[in-house]
Coordinates of N, CA and C in Angstrom, one line a residue:
Chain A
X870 N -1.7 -2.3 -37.4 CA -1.2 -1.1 -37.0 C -0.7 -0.3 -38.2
X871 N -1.4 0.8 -38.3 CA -1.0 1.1 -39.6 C 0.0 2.3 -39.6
X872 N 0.6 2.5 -38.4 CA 2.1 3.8 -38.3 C 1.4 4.8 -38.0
X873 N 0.4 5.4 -37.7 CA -0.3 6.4 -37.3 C -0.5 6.7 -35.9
X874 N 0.0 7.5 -35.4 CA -0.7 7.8 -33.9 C -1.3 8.8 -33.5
X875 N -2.1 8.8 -32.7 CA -3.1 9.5 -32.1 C -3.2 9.7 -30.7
X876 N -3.3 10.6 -30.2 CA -3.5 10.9 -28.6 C -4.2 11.6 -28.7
X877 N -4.9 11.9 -27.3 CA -5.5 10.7 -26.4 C -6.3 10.1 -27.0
X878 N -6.5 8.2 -26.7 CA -7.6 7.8 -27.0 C -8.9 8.6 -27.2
X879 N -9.5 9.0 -25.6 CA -10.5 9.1 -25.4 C -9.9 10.6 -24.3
X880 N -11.4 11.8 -24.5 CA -11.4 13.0 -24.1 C -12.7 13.3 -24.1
X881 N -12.8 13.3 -22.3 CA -14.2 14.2 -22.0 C -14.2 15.1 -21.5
X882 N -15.0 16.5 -22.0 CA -14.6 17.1 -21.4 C -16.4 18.0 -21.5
X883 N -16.5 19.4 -21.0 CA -17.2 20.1 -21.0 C -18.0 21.2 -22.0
X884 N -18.9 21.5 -22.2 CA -19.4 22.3 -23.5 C -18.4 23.8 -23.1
X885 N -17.9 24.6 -24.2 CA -17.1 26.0 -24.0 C -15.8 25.8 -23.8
X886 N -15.6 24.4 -23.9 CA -13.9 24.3 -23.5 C -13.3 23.6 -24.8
X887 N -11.9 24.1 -24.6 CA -11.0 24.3 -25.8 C -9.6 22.5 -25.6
X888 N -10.0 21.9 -26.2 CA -9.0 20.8 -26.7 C -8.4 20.6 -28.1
X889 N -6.7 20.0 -27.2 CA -6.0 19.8 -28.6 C -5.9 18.6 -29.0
X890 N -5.9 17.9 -30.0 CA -5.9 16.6 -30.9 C -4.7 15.9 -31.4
X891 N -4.0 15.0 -31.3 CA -2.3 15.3 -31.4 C -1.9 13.8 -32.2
X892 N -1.7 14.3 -33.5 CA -1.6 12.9 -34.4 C 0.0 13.1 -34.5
X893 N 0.6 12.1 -35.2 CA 2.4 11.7 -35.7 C 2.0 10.6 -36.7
X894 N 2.2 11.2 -38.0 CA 2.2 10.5 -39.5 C 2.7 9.4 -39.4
X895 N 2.7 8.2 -40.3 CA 4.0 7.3 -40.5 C 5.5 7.8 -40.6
X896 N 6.3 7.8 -40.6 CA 7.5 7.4 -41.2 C 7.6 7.9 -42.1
X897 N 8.0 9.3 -42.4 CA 8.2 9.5 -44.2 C 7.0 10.2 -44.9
X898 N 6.0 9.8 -44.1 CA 4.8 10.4 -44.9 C 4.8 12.1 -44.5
X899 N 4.8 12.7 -45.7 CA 4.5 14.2 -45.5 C 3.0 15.0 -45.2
X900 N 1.9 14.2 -45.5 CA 0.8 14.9 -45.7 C 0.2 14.1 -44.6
X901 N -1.0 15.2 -43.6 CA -1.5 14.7 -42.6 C -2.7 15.0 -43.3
X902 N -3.6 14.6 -42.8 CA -5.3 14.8 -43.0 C -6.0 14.7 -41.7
X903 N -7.0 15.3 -41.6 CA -8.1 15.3 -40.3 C -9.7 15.5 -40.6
X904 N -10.1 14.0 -39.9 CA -11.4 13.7 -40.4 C -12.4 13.0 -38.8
X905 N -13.6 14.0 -39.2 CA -14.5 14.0 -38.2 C -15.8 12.9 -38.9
X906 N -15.7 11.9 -37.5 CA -16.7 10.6 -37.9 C -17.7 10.8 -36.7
X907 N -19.2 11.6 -36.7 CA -20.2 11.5 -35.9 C -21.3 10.4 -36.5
X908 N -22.0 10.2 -35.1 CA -23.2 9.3 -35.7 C -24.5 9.5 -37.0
X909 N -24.7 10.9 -37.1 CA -25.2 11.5 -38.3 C -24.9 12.0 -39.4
X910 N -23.3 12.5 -39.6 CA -22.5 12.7 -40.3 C -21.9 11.5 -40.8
X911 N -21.4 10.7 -40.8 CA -20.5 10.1 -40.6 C -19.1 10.3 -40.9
X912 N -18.3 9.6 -41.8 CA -17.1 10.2 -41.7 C -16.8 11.6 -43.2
X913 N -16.0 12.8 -42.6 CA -16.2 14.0 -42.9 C -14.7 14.4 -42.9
X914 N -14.5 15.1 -44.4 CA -13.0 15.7 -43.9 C -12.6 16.9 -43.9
X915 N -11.6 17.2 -42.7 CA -11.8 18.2 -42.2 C -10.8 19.7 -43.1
X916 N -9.4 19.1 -43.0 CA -8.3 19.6 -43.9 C -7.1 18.7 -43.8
X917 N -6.1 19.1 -44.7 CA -5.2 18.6 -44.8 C -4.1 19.8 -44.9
X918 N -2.4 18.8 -44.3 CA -1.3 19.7 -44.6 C -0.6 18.8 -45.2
X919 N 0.3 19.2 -45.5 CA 1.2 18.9 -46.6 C 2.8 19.7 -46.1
X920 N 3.7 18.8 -45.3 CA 4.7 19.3 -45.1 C 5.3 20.9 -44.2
X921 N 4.0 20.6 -43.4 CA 3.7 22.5 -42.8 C 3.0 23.2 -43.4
X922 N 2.4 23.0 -44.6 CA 1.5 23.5 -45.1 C 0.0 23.4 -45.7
X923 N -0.9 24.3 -45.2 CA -2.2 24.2 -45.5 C -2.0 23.4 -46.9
X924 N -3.2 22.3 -47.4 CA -3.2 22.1 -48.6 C -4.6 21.9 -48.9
X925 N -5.5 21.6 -48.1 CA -6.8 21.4 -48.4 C -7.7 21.5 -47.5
X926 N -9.0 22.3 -47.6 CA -10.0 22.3 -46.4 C -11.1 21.8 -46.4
X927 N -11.8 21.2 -46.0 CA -13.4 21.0 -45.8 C -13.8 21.0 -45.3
X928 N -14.6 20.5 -45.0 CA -16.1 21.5 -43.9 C -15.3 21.3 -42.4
X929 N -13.9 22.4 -42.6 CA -13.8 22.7 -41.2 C -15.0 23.8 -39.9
X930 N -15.2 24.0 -39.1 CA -15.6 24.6 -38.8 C -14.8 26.3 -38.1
X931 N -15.1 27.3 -37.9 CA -14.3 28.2 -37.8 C -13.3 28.1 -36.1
X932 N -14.6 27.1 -35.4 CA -13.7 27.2 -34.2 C -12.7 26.3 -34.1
X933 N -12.4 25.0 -35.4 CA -11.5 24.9 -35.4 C -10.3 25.1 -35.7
X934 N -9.6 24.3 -35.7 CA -8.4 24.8 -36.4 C -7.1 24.0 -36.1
X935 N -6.0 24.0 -37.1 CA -5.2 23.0 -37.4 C -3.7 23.1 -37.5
X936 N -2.6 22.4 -37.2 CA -1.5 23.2 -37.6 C -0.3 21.8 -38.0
X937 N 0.6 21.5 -39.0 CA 1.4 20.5 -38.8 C 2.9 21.6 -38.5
X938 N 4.0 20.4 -37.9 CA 5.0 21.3 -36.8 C 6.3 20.7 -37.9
X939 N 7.2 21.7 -37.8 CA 8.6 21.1 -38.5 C 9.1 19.8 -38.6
X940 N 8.6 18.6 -37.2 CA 8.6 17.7 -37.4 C 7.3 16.5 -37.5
X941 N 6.5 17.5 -38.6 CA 5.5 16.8 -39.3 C 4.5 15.9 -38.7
X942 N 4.2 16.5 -37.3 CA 3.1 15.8 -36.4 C 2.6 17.3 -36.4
X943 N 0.6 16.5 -36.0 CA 0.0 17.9 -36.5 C -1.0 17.8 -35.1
X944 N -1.6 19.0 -34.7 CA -2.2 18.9 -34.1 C -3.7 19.7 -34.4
X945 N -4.9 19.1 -33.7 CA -6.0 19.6 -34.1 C -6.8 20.3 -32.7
X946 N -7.1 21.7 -33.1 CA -7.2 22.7 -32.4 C -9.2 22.7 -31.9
X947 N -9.5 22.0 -31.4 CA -11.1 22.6 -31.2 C -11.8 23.0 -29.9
X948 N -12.6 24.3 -29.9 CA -12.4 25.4 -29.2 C -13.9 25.7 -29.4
X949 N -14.3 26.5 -28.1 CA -16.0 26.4 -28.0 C -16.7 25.4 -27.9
X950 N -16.5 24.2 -27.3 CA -16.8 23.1 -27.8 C -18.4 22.9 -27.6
X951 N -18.9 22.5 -28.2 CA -20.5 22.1 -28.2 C -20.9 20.2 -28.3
X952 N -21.8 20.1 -27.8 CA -22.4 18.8 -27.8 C -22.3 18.3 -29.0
X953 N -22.9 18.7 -29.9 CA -22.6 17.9 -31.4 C -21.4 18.4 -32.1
X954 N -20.2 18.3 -31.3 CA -19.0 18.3 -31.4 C -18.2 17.2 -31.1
X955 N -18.8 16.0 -29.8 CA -18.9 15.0 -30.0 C -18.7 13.9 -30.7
X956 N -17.5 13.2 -31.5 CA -17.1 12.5 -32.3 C -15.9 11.7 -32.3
X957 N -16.1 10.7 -33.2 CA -14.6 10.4 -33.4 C -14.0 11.0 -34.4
X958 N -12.4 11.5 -33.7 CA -11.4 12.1 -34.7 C -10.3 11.7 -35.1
X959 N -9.9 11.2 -36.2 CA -9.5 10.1 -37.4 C -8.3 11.5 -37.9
X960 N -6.9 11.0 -37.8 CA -5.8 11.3 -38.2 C -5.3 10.5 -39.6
X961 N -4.6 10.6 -41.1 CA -4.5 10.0 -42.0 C -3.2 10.5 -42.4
X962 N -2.2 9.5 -42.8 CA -1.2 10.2 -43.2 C -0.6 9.5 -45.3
X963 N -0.1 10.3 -45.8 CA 0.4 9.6 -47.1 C 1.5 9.9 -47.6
X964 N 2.2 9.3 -48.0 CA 3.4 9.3 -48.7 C 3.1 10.2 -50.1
X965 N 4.5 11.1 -50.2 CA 4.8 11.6 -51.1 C 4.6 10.8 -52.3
X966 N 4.5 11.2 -53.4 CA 4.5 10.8 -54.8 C 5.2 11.7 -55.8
X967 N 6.1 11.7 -56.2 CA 6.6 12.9 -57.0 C 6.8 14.1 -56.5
X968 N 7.1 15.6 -57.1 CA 7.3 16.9 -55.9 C 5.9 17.1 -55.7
X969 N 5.9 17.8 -54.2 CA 5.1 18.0 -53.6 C 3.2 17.7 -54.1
X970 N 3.0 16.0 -54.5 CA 2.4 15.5 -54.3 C 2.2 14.5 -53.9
X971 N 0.7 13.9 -53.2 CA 0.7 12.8 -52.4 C -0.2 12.2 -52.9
X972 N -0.4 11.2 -52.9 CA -1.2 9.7 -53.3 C -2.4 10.2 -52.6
X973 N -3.6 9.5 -52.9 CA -4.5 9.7 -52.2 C -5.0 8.3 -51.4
X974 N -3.8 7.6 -51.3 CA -3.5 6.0 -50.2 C -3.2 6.2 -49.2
X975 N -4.9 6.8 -48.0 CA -4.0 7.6 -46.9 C -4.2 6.3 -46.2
X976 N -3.4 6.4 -45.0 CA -3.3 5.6 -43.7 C -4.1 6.3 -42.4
X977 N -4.7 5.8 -42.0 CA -5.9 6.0 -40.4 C -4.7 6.1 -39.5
X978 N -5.0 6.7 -38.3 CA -5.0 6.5 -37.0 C -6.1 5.5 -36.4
X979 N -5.8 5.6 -34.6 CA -6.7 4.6 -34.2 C -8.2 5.6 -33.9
X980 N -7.9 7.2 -33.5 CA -9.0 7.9 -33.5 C -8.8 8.4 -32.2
X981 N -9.3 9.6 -32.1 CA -9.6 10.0 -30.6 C -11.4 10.4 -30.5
X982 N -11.7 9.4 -29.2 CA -12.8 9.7 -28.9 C -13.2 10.9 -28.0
X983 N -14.0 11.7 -28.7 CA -14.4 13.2 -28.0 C -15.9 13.3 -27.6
X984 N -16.0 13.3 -26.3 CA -17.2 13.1 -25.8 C -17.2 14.5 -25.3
X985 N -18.6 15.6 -25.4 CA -18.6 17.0 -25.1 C -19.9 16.5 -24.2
X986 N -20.1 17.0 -22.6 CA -21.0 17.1 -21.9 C -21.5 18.3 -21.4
Chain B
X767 N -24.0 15.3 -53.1 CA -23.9 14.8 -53.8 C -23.1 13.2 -53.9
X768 N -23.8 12.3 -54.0 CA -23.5 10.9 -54.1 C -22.7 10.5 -55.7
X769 N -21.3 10.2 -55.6 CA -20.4 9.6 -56.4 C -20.7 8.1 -56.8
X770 N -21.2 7.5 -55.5 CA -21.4 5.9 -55.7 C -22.6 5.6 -54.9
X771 N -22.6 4.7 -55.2 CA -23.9 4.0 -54.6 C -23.8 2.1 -54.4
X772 N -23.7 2.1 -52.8 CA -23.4 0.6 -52.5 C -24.7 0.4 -51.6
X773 N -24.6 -1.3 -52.2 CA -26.0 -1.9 -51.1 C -25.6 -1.6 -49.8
X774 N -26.9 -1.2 -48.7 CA -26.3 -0.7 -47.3 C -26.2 -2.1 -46.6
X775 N -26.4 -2.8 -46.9 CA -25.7 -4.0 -46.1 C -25.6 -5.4 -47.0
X776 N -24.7 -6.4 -46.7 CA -24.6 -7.6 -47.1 C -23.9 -9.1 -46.3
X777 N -24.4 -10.0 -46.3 CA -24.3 -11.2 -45.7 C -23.5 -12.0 -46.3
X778 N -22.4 -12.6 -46.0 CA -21.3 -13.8 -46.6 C -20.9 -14.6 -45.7
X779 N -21.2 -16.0 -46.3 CA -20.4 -17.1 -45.2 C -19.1 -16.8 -45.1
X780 N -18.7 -17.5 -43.8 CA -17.3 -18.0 -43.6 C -16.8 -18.7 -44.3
X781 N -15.4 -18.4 -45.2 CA -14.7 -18.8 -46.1 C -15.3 -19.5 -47.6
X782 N -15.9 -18.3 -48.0 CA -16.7 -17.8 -49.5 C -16.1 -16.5 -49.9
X783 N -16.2 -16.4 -51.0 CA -15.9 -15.2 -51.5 C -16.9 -14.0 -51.5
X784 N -16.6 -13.0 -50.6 CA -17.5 -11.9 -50.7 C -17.0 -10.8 -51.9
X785 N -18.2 -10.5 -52.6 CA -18.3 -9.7 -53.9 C -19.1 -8.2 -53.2
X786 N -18.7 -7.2 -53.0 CA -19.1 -5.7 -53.0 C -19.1 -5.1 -54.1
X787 N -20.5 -5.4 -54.3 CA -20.5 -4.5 -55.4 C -20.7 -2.6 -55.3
X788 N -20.4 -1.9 -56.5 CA -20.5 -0.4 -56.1 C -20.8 0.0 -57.8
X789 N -22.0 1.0 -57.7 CA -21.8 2.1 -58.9 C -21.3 3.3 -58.9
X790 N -20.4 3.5 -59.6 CA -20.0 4.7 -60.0 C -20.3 6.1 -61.5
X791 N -21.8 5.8 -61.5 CA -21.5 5.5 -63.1 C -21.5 6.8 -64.0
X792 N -21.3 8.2 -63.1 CA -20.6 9.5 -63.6 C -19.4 10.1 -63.1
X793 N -18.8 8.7 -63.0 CA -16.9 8.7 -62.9 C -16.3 9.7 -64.1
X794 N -15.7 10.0 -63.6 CA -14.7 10.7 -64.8 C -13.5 10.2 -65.1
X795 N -12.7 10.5 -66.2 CA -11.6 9.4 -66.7 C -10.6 10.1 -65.6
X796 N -9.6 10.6 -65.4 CA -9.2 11.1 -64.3 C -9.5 10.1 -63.1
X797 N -10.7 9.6 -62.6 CA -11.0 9.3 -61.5 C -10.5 7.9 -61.1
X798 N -10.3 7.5 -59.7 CA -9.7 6.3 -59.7 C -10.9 5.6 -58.8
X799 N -10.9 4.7 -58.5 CA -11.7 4.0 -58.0 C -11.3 3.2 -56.4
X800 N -11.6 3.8 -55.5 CA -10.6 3.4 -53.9 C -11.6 2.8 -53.0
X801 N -11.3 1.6 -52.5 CA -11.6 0.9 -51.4 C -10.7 1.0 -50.2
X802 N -12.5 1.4 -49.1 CA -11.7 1.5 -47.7 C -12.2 0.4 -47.0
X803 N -12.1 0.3 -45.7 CA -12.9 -0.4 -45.1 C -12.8 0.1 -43.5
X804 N -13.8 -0.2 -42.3 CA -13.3 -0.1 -41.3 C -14.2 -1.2 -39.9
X805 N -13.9 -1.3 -39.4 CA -13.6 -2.5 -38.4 C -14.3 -1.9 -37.7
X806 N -15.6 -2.1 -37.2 CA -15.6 -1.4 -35.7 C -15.9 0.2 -35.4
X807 N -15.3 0.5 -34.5 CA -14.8 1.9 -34.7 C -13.4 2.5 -34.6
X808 N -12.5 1.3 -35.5 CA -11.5 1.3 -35.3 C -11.0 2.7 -37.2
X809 N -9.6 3.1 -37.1 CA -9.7 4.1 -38.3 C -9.8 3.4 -39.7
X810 N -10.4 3.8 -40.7 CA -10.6 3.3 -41.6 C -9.4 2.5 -42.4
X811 N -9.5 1.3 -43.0 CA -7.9 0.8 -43.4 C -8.2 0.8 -45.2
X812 N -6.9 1.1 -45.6 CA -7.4 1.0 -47.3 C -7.3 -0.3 -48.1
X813 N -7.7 -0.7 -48.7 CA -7.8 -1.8 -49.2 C -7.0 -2.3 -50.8
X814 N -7.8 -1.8 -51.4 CA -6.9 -1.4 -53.0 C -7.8 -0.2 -53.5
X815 N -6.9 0.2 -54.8 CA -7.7 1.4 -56.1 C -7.2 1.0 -57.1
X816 N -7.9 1.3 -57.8 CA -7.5 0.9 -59.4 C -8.0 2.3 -60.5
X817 N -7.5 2.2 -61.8 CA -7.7 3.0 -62.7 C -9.1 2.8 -63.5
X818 N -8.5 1.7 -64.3 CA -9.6 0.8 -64.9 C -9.0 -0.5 -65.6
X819 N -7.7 -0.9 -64.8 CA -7.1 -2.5 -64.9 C -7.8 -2.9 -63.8
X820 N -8.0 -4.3 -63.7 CA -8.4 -5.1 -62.6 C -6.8 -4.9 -62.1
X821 N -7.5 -5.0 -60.7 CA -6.1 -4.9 -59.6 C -6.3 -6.3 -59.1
X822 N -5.3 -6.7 -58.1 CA -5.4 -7.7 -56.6 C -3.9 -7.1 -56.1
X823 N -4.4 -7.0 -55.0 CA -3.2 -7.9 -53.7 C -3.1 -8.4 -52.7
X824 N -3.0 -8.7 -51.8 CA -2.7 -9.8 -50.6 C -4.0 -9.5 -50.1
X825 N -5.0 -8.3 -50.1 CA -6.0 -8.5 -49.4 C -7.4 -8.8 -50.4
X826 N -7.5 -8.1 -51.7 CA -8.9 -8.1 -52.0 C -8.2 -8.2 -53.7
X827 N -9.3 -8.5 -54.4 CA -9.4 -8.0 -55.9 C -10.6 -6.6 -55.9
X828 N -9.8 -6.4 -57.4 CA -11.2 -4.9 -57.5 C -11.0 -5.3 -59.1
X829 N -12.2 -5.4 -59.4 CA -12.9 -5.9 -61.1 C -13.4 -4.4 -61.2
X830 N -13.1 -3.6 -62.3 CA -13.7 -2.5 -62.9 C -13.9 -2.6 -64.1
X831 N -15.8 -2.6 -64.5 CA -16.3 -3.1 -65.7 C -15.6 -2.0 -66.7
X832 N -15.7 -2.8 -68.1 CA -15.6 -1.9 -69.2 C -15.3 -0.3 -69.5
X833 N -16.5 -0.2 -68.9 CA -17.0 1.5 -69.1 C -16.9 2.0 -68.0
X834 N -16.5 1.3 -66.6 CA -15.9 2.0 -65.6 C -17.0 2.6 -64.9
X835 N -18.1 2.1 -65.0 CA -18.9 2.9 -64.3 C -19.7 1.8 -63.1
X836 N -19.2 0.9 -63.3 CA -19.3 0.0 -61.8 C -18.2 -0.6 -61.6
X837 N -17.9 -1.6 -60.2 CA -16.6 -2.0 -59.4 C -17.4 -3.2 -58.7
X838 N -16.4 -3.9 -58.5 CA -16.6 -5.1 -57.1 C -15.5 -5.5 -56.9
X839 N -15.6 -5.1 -55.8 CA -14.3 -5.8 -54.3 C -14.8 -7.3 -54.1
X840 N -13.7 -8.2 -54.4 CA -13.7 -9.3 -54.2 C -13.0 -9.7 -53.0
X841 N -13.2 -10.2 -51.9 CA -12.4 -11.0 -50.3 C -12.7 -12.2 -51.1
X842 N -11.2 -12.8 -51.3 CA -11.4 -14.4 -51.6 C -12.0 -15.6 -51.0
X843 N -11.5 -15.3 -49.6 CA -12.4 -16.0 -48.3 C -12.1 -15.5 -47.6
X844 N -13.8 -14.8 -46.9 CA -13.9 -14.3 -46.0 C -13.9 -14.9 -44.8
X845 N -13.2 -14.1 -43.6 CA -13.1 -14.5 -42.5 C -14.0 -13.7 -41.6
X846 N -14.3 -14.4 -40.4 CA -15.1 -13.2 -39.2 C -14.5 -11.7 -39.2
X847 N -13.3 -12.0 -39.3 CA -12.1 -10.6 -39.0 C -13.0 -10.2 -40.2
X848 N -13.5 -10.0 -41.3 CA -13.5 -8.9 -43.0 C -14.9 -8.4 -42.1
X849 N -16.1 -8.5 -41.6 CA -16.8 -8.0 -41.0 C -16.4 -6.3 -40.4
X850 N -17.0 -5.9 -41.5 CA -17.0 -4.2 -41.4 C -17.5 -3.4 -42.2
X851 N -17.9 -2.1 -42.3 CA -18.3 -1.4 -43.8 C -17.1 -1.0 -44.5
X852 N -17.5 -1.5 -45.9 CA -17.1 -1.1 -46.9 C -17.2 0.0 -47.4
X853 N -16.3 0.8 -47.9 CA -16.5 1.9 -48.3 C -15.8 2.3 -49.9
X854 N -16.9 2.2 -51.1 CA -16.1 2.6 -52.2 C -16.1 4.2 -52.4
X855 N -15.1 4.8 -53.1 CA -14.7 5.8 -53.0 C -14.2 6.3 -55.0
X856 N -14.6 7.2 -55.3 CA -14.3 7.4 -56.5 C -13.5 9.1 -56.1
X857 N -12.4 9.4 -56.8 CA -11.3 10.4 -56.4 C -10.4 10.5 -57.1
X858 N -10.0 12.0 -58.1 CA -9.5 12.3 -58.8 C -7.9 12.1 -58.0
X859 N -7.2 11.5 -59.2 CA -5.7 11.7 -58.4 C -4.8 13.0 -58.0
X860 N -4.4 13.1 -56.9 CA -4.1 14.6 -56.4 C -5.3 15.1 -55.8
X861 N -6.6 14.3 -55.3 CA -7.8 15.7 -54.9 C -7.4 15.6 -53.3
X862 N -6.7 14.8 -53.0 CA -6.3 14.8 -51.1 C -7.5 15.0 -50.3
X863 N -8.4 14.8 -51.1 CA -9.7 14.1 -49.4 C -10.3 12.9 -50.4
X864 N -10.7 12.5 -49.4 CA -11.8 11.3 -49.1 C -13.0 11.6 -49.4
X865 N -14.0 11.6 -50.0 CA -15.5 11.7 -49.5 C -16.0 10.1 -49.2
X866 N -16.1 10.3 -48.1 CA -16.7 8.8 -47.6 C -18.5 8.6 -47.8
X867 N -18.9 7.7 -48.1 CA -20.7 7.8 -48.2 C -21.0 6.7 -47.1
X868 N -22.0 6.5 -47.3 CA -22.7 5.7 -46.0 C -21.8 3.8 -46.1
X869 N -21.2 3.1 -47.4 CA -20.6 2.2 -47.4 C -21.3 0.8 -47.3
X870 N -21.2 -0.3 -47.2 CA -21.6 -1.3 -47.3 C -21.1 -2.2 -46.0
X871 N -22.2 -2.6 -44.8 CA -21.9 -3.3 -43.8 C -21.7 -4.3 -44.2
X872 N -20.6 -5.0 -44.1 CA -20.5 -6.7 -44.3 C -20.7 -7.4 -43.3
X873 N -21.4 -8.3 -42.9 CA -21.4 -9.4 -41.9 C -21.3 -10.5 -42.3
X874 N -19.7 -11.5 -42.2 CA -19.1 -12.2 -42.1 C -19.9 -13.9 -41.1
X875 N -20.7 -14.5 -41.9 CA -21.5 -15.3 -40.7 C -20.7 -16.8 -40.9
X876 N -20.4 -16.8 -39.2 CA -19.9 -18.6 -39.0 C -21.0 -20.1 -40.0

């Protein structure tokens, strides 16, 4: 168990429909991350925050979108949803290191599985 | 763009030492060397990183040659449970993502 949580497990839902993603860091840790693991992709990252704030992005896509909350649990926004949107989605959290930097010793969630039909 | 390059799969008995090997070999000094792993389709867990000292702790060693441009993850003895891909990872400290590559399936055989 590595302190990370994730809700829901598992989420099926319909192509055009809009779901939220709902991770809670460890303990202390400031910086969240969000990473998309599909079967042809494999695992992909998406962005990161840092304390409520944006800190890094990657191949997010525009209809997503991302936000961490004053008390440092983040949620992941995806919207329009399409078939190969389908994935598992991997929450990461890491402890500060110095001012406002973080280690790059993230910790997983257990993942939510997104099935789009 | 590929950082490393691991065999896509490898075979280790029960309670032997499994060796993962990985190239890295247009690392840059800055860069650290990180091992992940993951179970299943469970979230990925981290293992160790190193600079270019050999590391260990409670779970794995990581040997990084000379010149830093290869690595091997050592499991002292492997159990059924280490059965997973491997994933080496090369990452400037402070770059806050991951680039994950395709990794190294381990299969752990009784």
């Amino acid at each position: 168990d590595s302190g990370v949580t994730q809700t829901p497990k598992h989420l099926i839902t319909a192509t055009g429909q809009r779901v939220t993603l709902r991770c809670s860091p460890r303990s202390g840790d400031l910086s969240v991350y969000w990473y998309q693991q599909s079967l042809d992709q494999g695992l992909q990252f998406l962005i990161q925050y840092y304390n409520g704030e944006e800190r890094a992005k990657g191949n997010i896509l525009e209809r997503f979108s991302a936000q961490q909350f004053p008390d440092l649990h983040s949620e992941l926004n995806l919207s329009s949803l399409e078939l190969g949107d389908s994935a598992l989605y991997f929450c990461a959290s890491s402890p500060p290191v110095g001012w406002a930097l973080s280690t790059d010793t993230q910790y997983f969630g257990p993942g939510t599985r997104l099935t789009v039909l | 763009d590929a950082k490393t390059t691991q065999p896509p799969s490898m075979d280790c008995a029960e309670g032997r030492a499994a060796n993962l090997p990985c190239n890295h070999s247009t690392i840059s000094g800055n860069e650290y060397v990180y091992w992940y792993r993951q179970i299943h389709s469970q979230g990925p867990q981290y293992i160790i990183h190193g600079l270019k000292n050999n590391e260990t702790n409670e779970m794995a060693s990581l040997i990084i040659t000379e010149d830093r441009k290869s690595s091997t993850l050592i499991l002292p003895h492997a159990t059924l449970r280490d059965t997973a891909v491997y994933y080496c990872i090369v990452s400037p400290a402070g770059s806050y993502q991951l680039t994950f590559g395709k990794g190294t399936k381990l299969s752990v055989i009784p």
